[in-house]
Each structure stands twice: as structure tokens, then as C-alpha cells.
């Protein structure tokens, strides 16, 4: 027979309480005296099963995350005319896929770059159009991604290639 688990309903309640308050999983586990390895082992076991203490733990943690997020959103709603920025900061960092402005901007920029690359490859726009539209720095980045060799103004093709790749060619003496 195996060793008895450290996971008890009292310990689960403590960890769940911390998670509901908006703490990260690891902070909640460590505050309850549980190591990272143990916490994630319990979560992995819970995901695999459909019943038992690990399943109950996994479900309780998932529910606590949702309740914590809902609570933070409520804080923003209630305090939006005063200092709501602390709750917004927490949401931005704990749920970046939903609340991070940087990630949203980055995703939009990546989409834009992909569209420009496709237009370049299809011949729908010229290199000059791209440089004029997005500026030299971004244009050369796009050219590099597309594998398009372009000499930068005032540089030879070889100098531009070295600048793009960081590699130098052997020059015979």
C-alpha cells in the first residue's frame, strides 16, 4: 500500500482560499506549505482522473481561479471611478491572454506583418511600397523573414547580408 497523501480537505481549503483571493497557484501552494512539485503533481493526477481527492483538488483550484477572476473584475467595476488600476494590474499579469494590451498589440502586428509578407511574395506590392508604408527598420525585418535580399541604402548587398545574418564571408587575400 502506498504512502498517504499530504492532501487533506483542510489543506485544499487553505490553498483554494488563496487562489480565490487572486494569488497565483504557486503562491497559494507555498503559503500552505506545499512545494511546487507536489502542487503540480496533484493537478496532473486530478486532470487524469474523474473522481477522488486529486480530481476534487483540481476542480476546486479551477473553480477558485474563475471565482478570483470574477472578483477582480467586480472590483474594477465597483472602483472604476477611483483607483481601479491595482485590480487591472493583477488581471493583466495573471490572465495576459485576456487582459494584456501588449499581447493584443503584438498579435495585431504579427497579423499585419504576415499580410505584408504574403503581398510581397505574391508581387502585389513592391519593396519600395513596404519601406514607404512601414518604415525602413520594419521593412528590412520583413524582407529578411521572406528571404528577400535587399541592399540597404548606402551599403553593398554583401554588407546588408552581414548586417542581417551576422555572418561574414571569407575574403580571399
PDB file of N, CA and C in Angstrom, residues 5 9 16 18 30 32 57 73 75 79 91-92 98 108 110 113 121-122 127 131 148 151 155 163 166 168-169:
ATOM      1  N   UNK A   5      -1.356  10.505   1.188  1.00  0.00           N
ATOM      2  CA  UNK A   5      -1.148  11.822   0.587  1.00  0.00           C
ATOM      3  C   UNK A   5      -1.175  12.922   1.642  1.00  0.00           C
ATOM      4  N   UNK A   9      -8.614  17.703   3.101  1.00  0.00           N
ATOM      5  CA  UNK A   9      -9.639  18.702   2.773  1.00  0.00           C
ATOM      6  C   UNK A   9      -9.299  20.053   3.409  1.00  0.00           C
ATOM      7  N   UNK A  16      -7.212  26.739  -1.834  1.00  0.00           N
ATOM      8  CA  UNK A  16      -8.324  27.291  -2.611  1.00  0.00           C
ATOM      9  C   UNK A  16      -8.635  28.721  -2.165  1.00  0.00           C
ATOM     10  N   UNK A  18      -6.585  30.960  -0.950  1.00  0.00           N
ATOM     11  CA  UNK A  18      -5.572  31.864  -1.502  1.00  0.00           C
ATOM     12  C   UNK A  18      -5.785  32.099  -3.000  1.00  0.00           C
ATOM     13  N   UNK A  30       2.648  27.507  -1.830  1.00  0.00           N
ATOM     14  CA  UNK A  30       3.762  27.769  -0.922  1.00  0.00           C
ATOM     15  C   UNK A  30       3.282  28.360   0.392  1.00  0.00           C
ATOM     16  N   UNK A  32       0.659  27.626   1.806  1.00  0.00           N
ATOM     17  CA  UNK A  32       0.081  26.499   2.544  1.00  0.00           C
ATOM     18  C   UNK A  32       1.134  25.450   2.903  1.00  0.00           C
ATOM     19  N   UNK A  57      -9.436  18.177  -5.949  1.00  0.00           N
ATOM     20  CA  UNK A  57      -8.488  19.281  -5.780  1.00  0.00           C
ATOM     21  C   UNK A  57      -8.367  20.081  -7.077  1.00  0.00           C
ATOM     22  N   UNK A  73     -12.688  41.364 -11.448  1.00  0.00           N
ATOM     23  CA  UNK A  73     -13.477  42.134 -12.408  1.00  0.00           C
ATOM     24  C   UNK A  73     -14.536  42.972 -11.695  1.00  0.00           C
ATOM     25  N   UNK A  75     -14.259  44.151  -8.707  1.00  0.00           N
ATOM     26  CA  UNK A  75     -13.526  45.252  -8.078  1.00  0.00           C
ATOM     27  C   UNK A  75     -13.322  46.396  -9.070  1.00  0.00           C
ATOM     28  N   UNK A  79     -14.916  50.052  -8.493  1.00  0.00           N
ATOM     29  CA  UNK A  79     -13.958  51.117  -8.190  1.00  0.00           C
ATOM     30  C   UNK A  79     -13.502  51.888  -9.423  1.00  0.00           C
ATOM     31  N   UNK A  91      -5.084  41.524 -13.130  1.00  0.00           N
ATOM     32  CA  UNK A  91      -5.686  40.807 -14.252  1.00  0.00           C
ATOM     33  C   UNK A  91      -4.754  40.771 -15.458  1.00  0.00           C
ATOM     34  N   UNK A  92      -4.115  41.886 -15.750  1.00  0.00           N
ATOM     35  CA  UNK A  92      -3.214  41.967 -16.892  1.00  0.00           C
ATOM     36  C   UNK A  92      -2.081  40.955 -16.780  1.00  0.00           C
ATOM     37  N   UNK A  98      -6.108  37.373 -21.877  1.00  0.00           N
ATOM     38  CA  UNK A  98      -7.365  38.119 -21.937  1.00  0.00           C
ATOM     39  C   UNK A  98      -7.186  39.617 -21.749  1.00  0.00           C
ATOM     40  N   UNK A 108      -1.860  41.822 -33.304  1.00  0.00           N
ATOM     41  CA  UNK A 108      -2.261  42.648 -34.445  1.00  0.00           C
ATOM     42  C   UNK A 108      -1.060  42.928 -35.351  1.00  0.00           C
ATOM     43  N   UNK A 110       1.687  41.087 -35.643  1.00  0.00           N
ATOM     44  CA  UNK A 110       2.056  39.839 -36.313  1.00  0.00           C
ATOM     45  C   UNK A 110       1.142  39.566 -37.509  1.00  0.00           C
ATOM     46  N   UNK A 113       2.155  41.945 -40.268  1.00  0.00           N
ATOM     47  CA  UNK A 113       3.402  41.505 -40.898  1.00  0.00           C
ATOM     48  C   UNK A 113       3.142  40.339 -41.842  1.00  0.00           C
ATOM     49  N   UNK A 121       5.357  38.482 -51.407  1.00  0.00           N
ATOM     50  CA  UNK A 121       5.649  37.232 -52.123  1.00  0.00           C
ATOM     51  C   UNK A 121       4.789  37.085 -53.374  1.00  0.00           C
ATOM     52  N   UNK A 122       3.538  37.569 -53.299  1.00  0.00           N
ATOM     53  CA  UNK A 122       2.631  37.473 -54.450  1.00  0.00           C
ATOM     54  C   UNK A 122       2.880  38.565 -55.481  1.00  0.00           C
ATOM     55  N   UNK A 127       8.947  46.423 -52.913  1.00  0.00           N
ATOM     56  CA  UNK A 127       9.782  46.673 -51.741  1.00  0.00           C
ATOM     57  C   UNK A 127       9.716  48.149 -51.353  1.00  0.00           C
ATOM     58  N   UNK A 131       8.690  49.801 -47.688  1.00  0.00           N
ATOM     59  CA  UNK A 131       9.556  50.740 -46.963  1.00  0.00           C
ATOM     60  C   UNK A 131       8.806  52.035 -46.677  1.00  0.00           C
ATOM     61  N   UNK A 148      14.136  37.765 -48.787  1.00  0.00           N
ATOM     62  CA  UNK A 148      14.348  38.684 -49.907  1.00  0.00           C
ATOM     63  C   UNK A 148      15.624  39.478 -49.646  1.00  0.00           C
ATOM     64  N   UNK A 151      19.614  45.382 -50.643  1.00  0.00           N
ATOM     65  CA  UNK A 151      20.725  46.212 -50.180  1.00  0.00           C
ATOM     66  C   UNK A 151      20.141  47.414 -49.453  1.00  0.00           C
ATOM     67  N   UNK A 155      24.765  50.861 -48.602  1.00  0.00           N
ATOM     68  CA  UNK A 155      25.530  49.651 -48.303  1.00  0.00           C
ATOM     69  C   UNK A 155      25.470  48.717 -49.497  1.00  0.00           C
ATOM     70  N   UNK A 163      24.849  42.387 -42.108  1.00  0.00           N
ATOM     71  CA  UNK A 163      24.035  43.064 -41.101  1.00  0.00           C
ATOM     72  C   UNK A 163      22.817  42.217 -40.731  1.00  0.00           C
ATOM     73  N   UNK A 166      24.550  38.454 -39.541  1.00  0.00           N
ATOM     74  CA  UNK A 166      25.639  38.469 -38.575  1.00  0.00           C
ATOM     75  C   UNK A 166      26.811  37.603 -39.007  1.00  0.00           C
ATOM     76  N   UNK A 168      29.935  36.649 -41.652  1.00  0.00           N
ATOM     77  CA  UNK A 168      30.830  37.272 -42.622  1.00  0.00           C
ATOM     78  C   UNK A 168      31.366  36.193 -43.541  1.00  0.00           C
ATOM     79  N   UNK A 169      31.582  36.571 -44.773  1.00  0.00           N
ATOM     80  CA  UNK A 169      32.116  35.622 -45.744  1.00  0.00           C
ATOM     81  C   UNK A 169      33.637  35.680 -45.706  1.00  0.00           C
TER      82      UNK A 169
END
